[in-house]
């Protein structure tokens, strides 16, 4: 996996733009300056969260790419704490929504309230009107509540009654979910899964990390102390720079090949057709490109490399590949299929 903190001066010749070196150098200088607060943000969150460096990096990449993040793991792995720490590192509005089986869409987006004094209905906005939303245990709420997020996540707007309200940028949903095998969970609809730029699967910490967690957190008054190191304005400026990051034709073709291989694996010499019910959508191509550019931004580079793409591809594709019953019978997962594709499709 590519290290977003590695030296930005290591420029591979085969992926560097052939022309416009002066503008590339200028863009690199801008990126080095504006990416520094986000590297500090990673360090700030890392002071509290132990053993989840991959998750922290993915949260910042989602923030830079303007996409929503889905985090899956069993209870107790600091998923909620990680998102709360990230929000503390940004001077912005934050709302935590605990999804439960009795939650209603109005509890999320708001509703119209009748005022007898004026004999009028007025809109009472819900907690969705914040820059950062933590949708905690999103798959413990029924589908009607999950689908209430769709318009907000995709269109950056919500409709209450006959009125439409635009959400203030940056708007980011970070959702946590328990594994679907657990009791009391509802599988997320495919349409909503596709709205998340990445799905990160959080695993248990290793022994050394567990010991570090014990020494740091085994106190009755453990507090989250994260210094605010960036602002919404800096996030929007960073996103503009991410949009300007160069993606060469070979890297673009590599991205397309990875996505196409999920739909037609036989064309790439893989016998996976019976295991894949649906491949990744065109949204995967867009999100993989954005995430790769955000990864390059954190590295201080003005261009994306195949390594950026490969480092992020598993998290972008794993929730977009829908497997067949044959795959389940063979105990194959979407992650196994994506791993095979990454190992097979040639890297430029």
Tab-separated table of C-alpha atoms in Angstrom:
chain	number	residue	atom	x	y	z
A	1	UNK	CA	0.000	0.000	0.000
A	2	UNK	CA	1.315	3.401	-0.956
A	3	UNK	CA	2.306	5.580	1.976
A	4	UNK	CA	0.678	9.025	1.740
A	5	UNK	CA	3.486	10.392	3.886
A	6	UNK	CA	6.319	9.317	1.588
A	7	UNK	CA	8.693	11.721	-0.122
A	8	UNK	CA	6.889	13.709	-2.809
A	9	UNK	CA	10.099	14.126	-4.820
A	10	UNK	CA	10.186	10.465	-5.940
A	11	UNK	CA	8.655	10.972	-9.386
A	12	UNK	CA	8.272	7.896	-11.655
A	13	UNK	CA	9.194	8.894	-15.209
A	14	UNK	CA	6.550	6.760	-16.908
A	15	UNK	CA	3.653	8.484	-15.165
A	16	UNK	CA	4.841	12.085	-15.104
A	17	UNK	CA	3.111	14.407	-17.601
A	18	UNK	CA	5.262	14.919	-20.683
A	19	UNK	CA	4.376	18.597	-21.014
A	20	UNK	CA	3.636	21.515	-18.720
A	21	UNK	CA	6.495	20.861	-16.282
A	22	UNK	CA	6.438	24.472	-15.075
A	23	UNK	CA	2.725	24.346	-14.217
A	24	UNK	CA	3.211	20.900	-12.674
A	25	UNK	CA	5.956	22.267	-10.423
A	26	UNK	CA	3.723	25.187	-9.439
A	27	UNK	CA	0.823	22.839	-8.660
A	28	UNK	CA	3.139	20.590	-6.642
A	29	UNK	CA	4.243	23.583	-4.563
A	30	UNK	CA	0.606	24.507	-3.876
A	31	UNK	CA	-0.264	20.939	-2.962
A	32	UNK	CA	2.657	20.614	-0.557
A	33	UNK	CA	1.424	23.700	1.298
A	34	UNK	CA	-2.296	22.867	1.363
A	35	UNK	CA	-1.870	19.150	2.104
A	36	UNK	CA	0.058	19.830	5.317
A	37	UNK	CA	-3.068	20.491	7.487
A	38	UNK	CA	-4.502	17.130	6.412
A	39	UNK	CA	-1.336	15.253	7.299
A	40	UNK	CA	-1.518	16.967	10.692
A	41	UNK	CA	-5.173	15.940	10.907
A	42	UNK	CA	-4.135	12.296	10.405
A	43	UNK	CA	-1.541	12.672	13.162
A	44	UNK	CA	-4.027	14.345	15.524
A	45	UNK	CA	-6.591	11.562	15.148
A	46	UNK	CA	-3.794	8.985	15.489
A	47	UNK	CA	-2.988	10.340	18.948
A	48	UNK	CA	-6.296	8.932	20.206
A	49	UNK	CA	-7.033	6.021	17.836
A	50	UNK	CA	-4.542	3.162	18.057
A	51	UNK	CA	-4.008	0.588	15.328
A	52	UNK	CA	-6.415	2.055	12.772
A	53	UNK	CA	-4.018	4.014	10.553
A	54	UNK	CA	-5.689	2.662	7.415
A	55	UNK	CA	-9.127	3.812	8.563
A	56	UNK	CA	-7.851	7.283	9.482
A	57	UNK	CA	-6.203	7.684	6.087
A	58	UNK	CA	-9.368	6.568	4.284
A	59	UNK	CA	-11.488	9.043	6.262
A	60	UNK	CA	-9.267	11.926	5.162
A	61	UNK	CA	-9.249	10.683	1.549
A	62	UNK	CA	-13.069	10.610	1.577
A	63	UNK	CA	-13.061	14.131	2.995
A	64	UNK	CA	-10.747	15.359	0.213
A	65	UNK	CA	-12.584	13.488	-2.555
A	66	UNK	CA	-15.983	14.772	-1.471
A	67	UNK	CA	-17.361	11.267	-0.984
A	68	UNK	CA	-19.122	9.431	1.813
A	69	UNK	CA	-17.484	6.614	3.757
A	70	UNK	CA	-18.900	3.317	5.052
A	71	UNK	CA	-17.027	1.686	7.937
A	72	UNK	CA	-17.768	-1.920	8.855
A	73	UNK	CA	-16.584	-3.816	11.895
A	74	UNK	CA	-17.754	-5.568	15.024
A	75	UNK	CA	-18.646	-3.386	18.053
A	76	UNK	CA	-15.790	-1.992	20.114
A	77	UNK	CA	-13.225	-1.279	17.376
A	78	UNK	CA	-13.360	2.540	17.791
A	79	UNK	CA	-15.283	3.179	14.555
A	80	UNK	CA	-17.498	5.818	16.165
A	81	UNK	CA	-14.608	7.300	18.126
A	82	UNK	CA	-12.513	7.639	14.966
A	83	UNK	CA	-15.209	9.667	13.196
A	84	UNK	CA	-15.778	11.801	16.317
A	85	UNK	CA	-12.039	12.507	16.507
A	86	UNK	CA	-11.959	13.509	12.841
A	87	UNK	CA	-14.814	15.954	13.382
A	88	UNK	CA	-12.983	17.480	16.349
A	89	UNK	CA	-9.973	18.045	14.106
A	90	UNK	CA	-12.106	20.228	11.816
A	91	UNK	CA	-13.723	23.512	12.867
A	92	UNK	CA	-17.158	22.625	11.543
A	93	UNK	CA	-20.651	21.454	12.527
A	94	UNK	CA	-21.036	17.781	13.454
A	95	UNK	CA	-24.051	15.583	14.202
A	96	UNK	CA	-24.123	12.008	15.440
A	97	UNK	CA	-27.210	9.994	14.485
A	98	UNK	CA	-27.827	6.708	16.265
A	99	UNK	CA	-29.754	4.485	13.865
A	100	UNK	CA	-32.309	2.250	15.576
A	101	UNK	CA	-35.204	0.075	14.337
A	102	UNK	CA	-37.774	2.688	15.410
A	103	UNK	CA	-36.059	5.658	13.736
A	104	UNK	CA	-38.216	7.617	11.263
A	105	UNK	CA	-37.131	9.572	8.157
A	106	UNK	CA	-38.427	12.773	9.787
A	107	UNK	CA	-36.011	12.177	12.682
A	108	UNK	CA	-33.240	12.476	10.116
A	109	UNK	CA	-34.198	15.228	7.669
A	110	UNK	CA	-36.775	17.178	9.658
A	111	UNK	CA	-40.490	17.821	9.281
A	112	UNK	CA	-43.183	20.469	9.032
A	113	UNK	CA	-44.540	21.700	12.369
A	114	UNK	CA	-47.892	23.477	12.710
A	115	UNK	CA	-47.815	26.748	14.660
A	116	UNK	CA	-51.309	27.565	16.052
A	117	UNK	CA	-50.318	31.172	16.734
A	118	UNK	CA	-49.766	31.923	13.052
A	119	UNK	CA	-51.857	29.051	11.659
A	120	UNK	CA	-48.956	28.108	9.435
A	121	UNK	CA	-46.711	25.112	8.903
A	122	UNK	CA	-43.021	25.865	9.437
A	123	UNK	CA	-40.077	23.654	8.604
A	124	UNK	CA	-38.110	22.263	11.496
A	125	UNK	CA	-34.792	21.076	10.089
A	126	UNK	CA	-33.349	17.771	11.224
A	127	UNK	CA	-29.797	16.854	12.230
A	128	UNK	CA	-28.875	16.132	8.591
A	129	UNK	CA	-28.194	19.889	8.269
A	130	UNK	CA	-24.570	19.688	9.401
A	131	UNK	CA	-21.250	19.512	7.574
A	132	UNK	CA	-20.259	16.151	9.026
A	133	UNK	CA	-22.756	13.401	9.797
A	134	UNK	CA	-21.964	10.255	11.736
A	135	UNK	CA	-24.613	7.671	10.861
A	136	UNK	CA	-23.873	5.237	13.666
A	137	UNK	CA	-24.893	1.593	13.097
A	138	UNK	CA	-26.693	2.569	9.907
A	139	UNK	CA	-27.811	-0.992	9.165
A	140	UNK	CA	-29.828	-1.235	12.388
A	141	UNK	CA	-32.526	1.020	10.892
A	142	UNK	CA	-35.099	-0.180	8.331
A	143	UNK	CA	-34.790	0.543	4.613
A	144	UNK	CA	-37.141	3.562	4.610
A	145	UNK	CA	-34.794	5.420	6.941
A	146	UNK	CA	-31.679	4.337	5.064
A	147	UNK	CA	-33.223	5.521	1.808
A	148	UNK	CA	-33.936	8.927	3.360
A	149	UNK	CA	-30.191	9.504	3.179
A	150	UNK	CA	-30.031	8.877	-0.594
A	151	UNK	CA	-31.105	12.337	-1.760
A	152	UNK	CA	-28.862	14.043	0.775
A	153	UNK	CA	-25.832	11.917	-0.087
A	154	UNK	CA	-26.142	12.178	-3.861
A	155	UNK	CA	-27.833	15.518	-4.539
A	156	UNK	CA	-26.597	17.402	-1.443
A	157	UNK	CA	-30.188	18.463	-0.787
A	158	UNK	CA	-33.268	17.322	1.129
A	159	UNK	CA	-36.967	17.814	0.505
A	160	UNK	CA	-39.319	18.546	3.400
A	161	UNK	CA	-42.937	18.840	2.313
A	162	UNK	CA	-42.869	20.851	-0.892
A	163	UNK	CA	-39.639	22.701	-0.108
A	164	UNK	CA	-36.135	21.713	-1.145
A	165	UNK	CA	-33.169	22.726	0.987
A	166	UNK	CA	-29.545	22.594	-0.133
A	167	UNK	CA	-26.949	21.267	2.283
A	168	UNK	CA	-23.915	23.372	3.077
A	169	UNK	CA	-20.582	22.173	1.714
A	170	UNK	CA	-18.520	20.355	2.718
A	171	UNK	CA	-21.161	17.726	3.445
A	172	UNK	CA	-19.880	14.311	4.437
A	173	UNK	CA	-21.651	11.198	5.728
A	174	UNK	CA	-19.504	8.689	7.574
A	175	UNK	CA	-21.567	5.642	8.394
A	176	UNK	CA	-20.642	2.740	10.630
A	177	UNK	CA	-22.261	-0.663	10.341
A	178	UNK	CA	-22.036	-3.999	12.065
A	179	UNK	CA	-21.414	-7.137	9.991
A	180	UNK	CA	-24.691	-8.237	8.394
A	181	UNK	CA	-24.473	-11.617	10.107
A	182	UNK	CA	-25.185	-9.947	13.451
A	183	UNK	CA	-28.667	-10.019	14.917
A	184	UNK	CA	-30.830	-6.941	14.387
A	185	UNK	CA	-29.185	-5.701	11.188
A	186	UNK	CA	-30.760	-4.794	7.841
A	187	UNK	CA	-28.635	-5.110	4.669
A	188	UNK	CA	-28.134	-1.738	2.980
A	189	UNK	CA	-29.809	-1.388	-0.443
A	190	UNK	CA	-27.379	-1.662	-3.377
A	191	UNK	CA	-28.343	1.852	-4.501
A	192	UNK	CA	-27.256	3.277	-1.172
A	193	UNK	CA	-24.089	1.178	-0.995
A	194	UNK	CA	-23.062	2.656	-4.346
A	195	UNK	CA	-23.314	6.176	-2.889
A	196	UNK	CA	-20.352	5.515	-0.602
A	197	UNK	CA	-17.026	6.285	-2.220
A	198	UNK	CA	-15.353	3.582	-0.104
A	199	UNK	CA	-16.170	0.802	2.304
A	200	UNK	CA	-13.480	0.205	4.925
A	201	UNK	CA	-13.493	-3.048	6.878
A	202	UNK	CA	-12.007	-2.583	10.352
A	203	UNK	CA	-10.282	-5.554	11.979
A	204	UNK	CA	-9.046	-6.267	15.502
A	205	UNK	CA	-5.778	-4.619	16.593
A	206	UNK	CA	-2.702	-6.786	17.011
A	207	UNK	CA	-1.183	-7.638	20.412
A	208	UNK	CA	1.139	-4.621	20.636
A	209	UNK	CA	-1.654	-2.267	19.613
A	210	UNK	CA	-4.014	-3.856	22.139
A	211	UNK	CA	-1.420	-3.285	24.865
A	212	UNK	CA	-1.088	0.344	23.792
A	213	UNK	CA	-4.875	0.753	23.909
A	214	UNK	CA	-4.897	-0.707	27.444
A	215	UNK	CA	-2.277	1.748	28.674
A	216	UNK	CA	-3.873	4.755	26.995
A	217	UNK	CA	-7.599	4.184	27.512
A	218	UNK	CA	-8.052	2.128	30.701
A	219	UNK	CA	-9.100	5.150	32.760
A	220	UNK	CA	-12.492	6.132	34.124
A	221	UNK	CA	-12.172	9.660	32.720
A	222	UNK	CA	-10.675	9.013	29.279
A	223	UNK	CA	-11.367	12.047	27.101
A	224	UNK	CA	-10.975	12.624	23.386
A	225	UNK	CA	-8.473	15.445	23.037
A	226	UNK	CA	-7.989	16.362	19.389
A	227	UNK	CA	-6.765	19.775	18.322
A	228	UNK	CA	-8.639	21.490	15.486
A	229	UNK	CA	-6.167	21.798	12.600
A	230	UNK	CA	-8.278	22.660	9.534
A	231	UNK	CA	-11.479	24.413	8.460
A	232	UNK	CA	-14.229	23.910	5.859
A	233	UNK	CA	-12.642	26.654	3.728
A	234	UNK	CA	-9.338	24.745	3.669
A	235	UNK	CA	-11.203	21.568	2.733
A	236	UNK	CA	-12.851	23.277	-0.237
A	237	UNK	CA	-9.501	24.730	-1.349
A	238	UNK	CA	-7.926	21.280	-1.074
A	239	UNK	CA	-10.725	19.758	-3.167
A	240	UNK	CA	-10.041	22.297	-5.918
A	241	UNK	CA	-6.392	21.193	-5.931
A	242	UNK	CA	-7.431	17.519	-5.968
A	243	UNK	CA	-9.482	18.248	-9.096
A	244	UNK	CA	-6.373	19.677	-10.783
A	245	UNK	CA	-4.171	16.641	-10.086
A	246	UNK	CA	-2.983	15.051	-13.338
A	247	UNK	CA	-4.072	11.540	-14.295
A	248	UNK	CA	-2.164	10.204	-17.302
A	249	UNK	CA	-3.796	8.104	-20.026
A	250	UNK	CA	-2.164	4.818	-18.848
A	251	UNK	CA	-3.506	5.406	-15.322
A	252	UNK	CA	-6.973	6.256	-16.678
A	253	UNK	CA	-6.978	3.061	-18.736
A	254	UNK	CA	-5.852	1.043	-15.707
A	255	UNK	CA	-8.789	2.417	-13.698
A	256	UNK	CA	-11.239	1.539	-16.474
A	257	UNK	CA	-9.732	-1.947	-16.857
A	258	UNK	CA	-10.171	-2.665	-13.131
A	259	UNK	CA	-13.832	-1.662	-13.249
A	260	UNK	CA	-14.508	-3.457	-16.539
A	261	UNK	CA	-12.922	-6.622	-15.117
A	262	UNK	CA	-15.665	-6.735	-12.477
A	263	UNK	CA	-18.274	-6.841	-15.275
A	264	UNK	CA	-16.518	-9.006	-17.868
A	265	UNK	CA	-13.724	-10.925	-16.123
A	266	UNK	CA	-13.337	-13.363	-19.038
A	267	UNK	CA	-11.996	-10.521	-21.217
A	268	UNK	CA	-9.102	-10.247	-18.781
A	269	UNK	CA	-8.399	-13.985	-18.581
A	270	UNK	CA	-10.269	-14.657	-15.328
A	271	UNK	CA	-12.827	-17.401	-14.777
A	272	UNK	CA	-15.027	-15.417	-12.381
A	273	UNK	CA	-18.231	-14.890	-14.372
A	274	UNK	CA	-20.228	-17.459	-12.356
A	275	UNK	CA	-19.218	-15.753	-9.124
A	276	UNK	CA	-20.263	-12.194	-10.066
A	277	UNK	CA	-23.926	-11.266	-10.300
A	278	UNK	CA	-23.338	-7.547	-10.888
A	279	UNK	CA	-20.101	-5.679	-11.487
A	280	UNK	CA	-19.170	-2.180	-10.403
A	281	UNK	CA	-21.097	0.784	-11.826
A	282	UNK	CA	-19.609	3.794	-13.662
A	283	UNK	CA	-19.719	5.575	-10.302
A	284	UNK	CA	-16.908	3.227	-9.273
A	285	UNK	CA	-14.735	4.562	-12.105
A	286	UNK	CA	-15.347	8.143	-10.987
A	287	UNK	CA	-14.787	7.378	-7.311
A	288	UNK	CA	-11.645	5.351	-7.941
A	289	UNK	CA	-10.179	8.267	-9.876
A	290	UNK	CA	-11.111	10.803	-7.195
A	291	UNK	CA	-9.772	8.630	-4.382
A	292	UNK	CA	-6.489	8.024	-6.242
A	293	UNK	CA	-6.092	11.774	-6.783
A	294	UNK	CA	-6.819	12.428	-3.094
A	295	UNK	CA	-4.197	9.829	-2.159
A	296	UNK	CA	-1.690	11.602	-4.396
A	297	UNK	CA	-2.622	14.923	-2.777
A	298	UNK	CA	-1.785	13.555	0.679
A	299	UNK	CA	1.572	12.453	-0.726
A	300	UNK	CA	2.240	16.002	-1.922
A	301	UNK	CA	2.172	15.036	-5.605
A	302	UNK	CA	0.477	16.757	-8.543
A	303	UNK	CA	-0.090	13.494	-10.421
A	304	UNK	CA	-1.679	10.131	-9.635
A	305	UNK	CA	0.191	6.868	-10.149
A	306	UNK	CA	-0.990	3.272	-10.642
A	307	UNK	CA	0.132	2.662	-7.063
A	308	UNK	CA	-2.369	5.281	-5.857
A	309	UNK	CA	-5.100	3.430	-7.738
A	310	UNK	CA	-4.091	-0.009	-6.500
A	311	UNK	CA	-3.752	1.176	-2.894
A	312	UNK	CA	-7.340	2.420	-2.807
A	313	UNK	CA	-9.063	0.014	-5.235
A	314	UNK	CA	-10.107	-2.620	-2.701
A	315	UNK	CA	-12.017	-0.097	-0.579
A	316	UNK	CA	-13.670	1.480	-3.637
A	317	UNK	CA	-14.736	-1.793	-5.281
A	318	UNK	CA	-15.467	-4.304	-2.495
A	319	UNK	CA	-19.023	-3.075	-1.833
A	320	UNK	CA	-19.877	-2.627	-5.506
A	321	UNK	CA	-19.298	-6.227	-6.619
A	322	UNK	CA	-22.441	-8.267	-5.979
A	323	UNK	CA	-21.688	-11.989	-5.771
A	324	UNK	CA	-23.864	-14.932	-6.842
A	325	UNK	CA	-25.209	-17.856	-4.825
A	326	UNK	CA	-22.465	-19.968	-6.415
A	327	UNK	CA	-19.854	-17.678	-4.872
A	328	UNK	CA	-21.515	-17.959	-1.468
A	329	UNK	CA	-21.603	-21.751	-1.822
A	330	UNK	CA	-17.876	-21.724	-2.546
A	331	UNK	CA	-17.359	-19.333	0.398
A	332	UNK	CA	-16.003	-16.651	-1.918
A	333	UNK	CA	-16.510	-13.002	-0.991
A	334	UNK	CA	-16.537	-9.824	-3.061
A	335	UNK	CA	-13.206	-9.014	-1.440
A	336	UNK	CA	-11.723	-12.270	-2.763
A	337	UNK	CA	-12.925	-11.402	-6.277
A	338	UNK	CA	-11.517	-7.870	-6.158
A	339	UNK	CA	-8.205	-9.223	-4.849
A	340	UNK	CA	-7.995	-11.624	-7.807
A	341	UNK	CA	-8.735	-8.777	-10.231
A	342	UNK	CA	-6.021	-6.597	-8.682
A	343	UNK	CA	-3.541	-9.444	-8.981
A	344	UNK	CA	-4.478	-10.206	-12.612
A	345	UNK	CA	-5.041	-6.890	-14.402
A	346	UNK	CA	-1.626	-5.609	-15.602
A	347	UNK	CA	-0.307	-2.508	-13.864
A	348	UNK	CA	1.011	0.104	-16.353
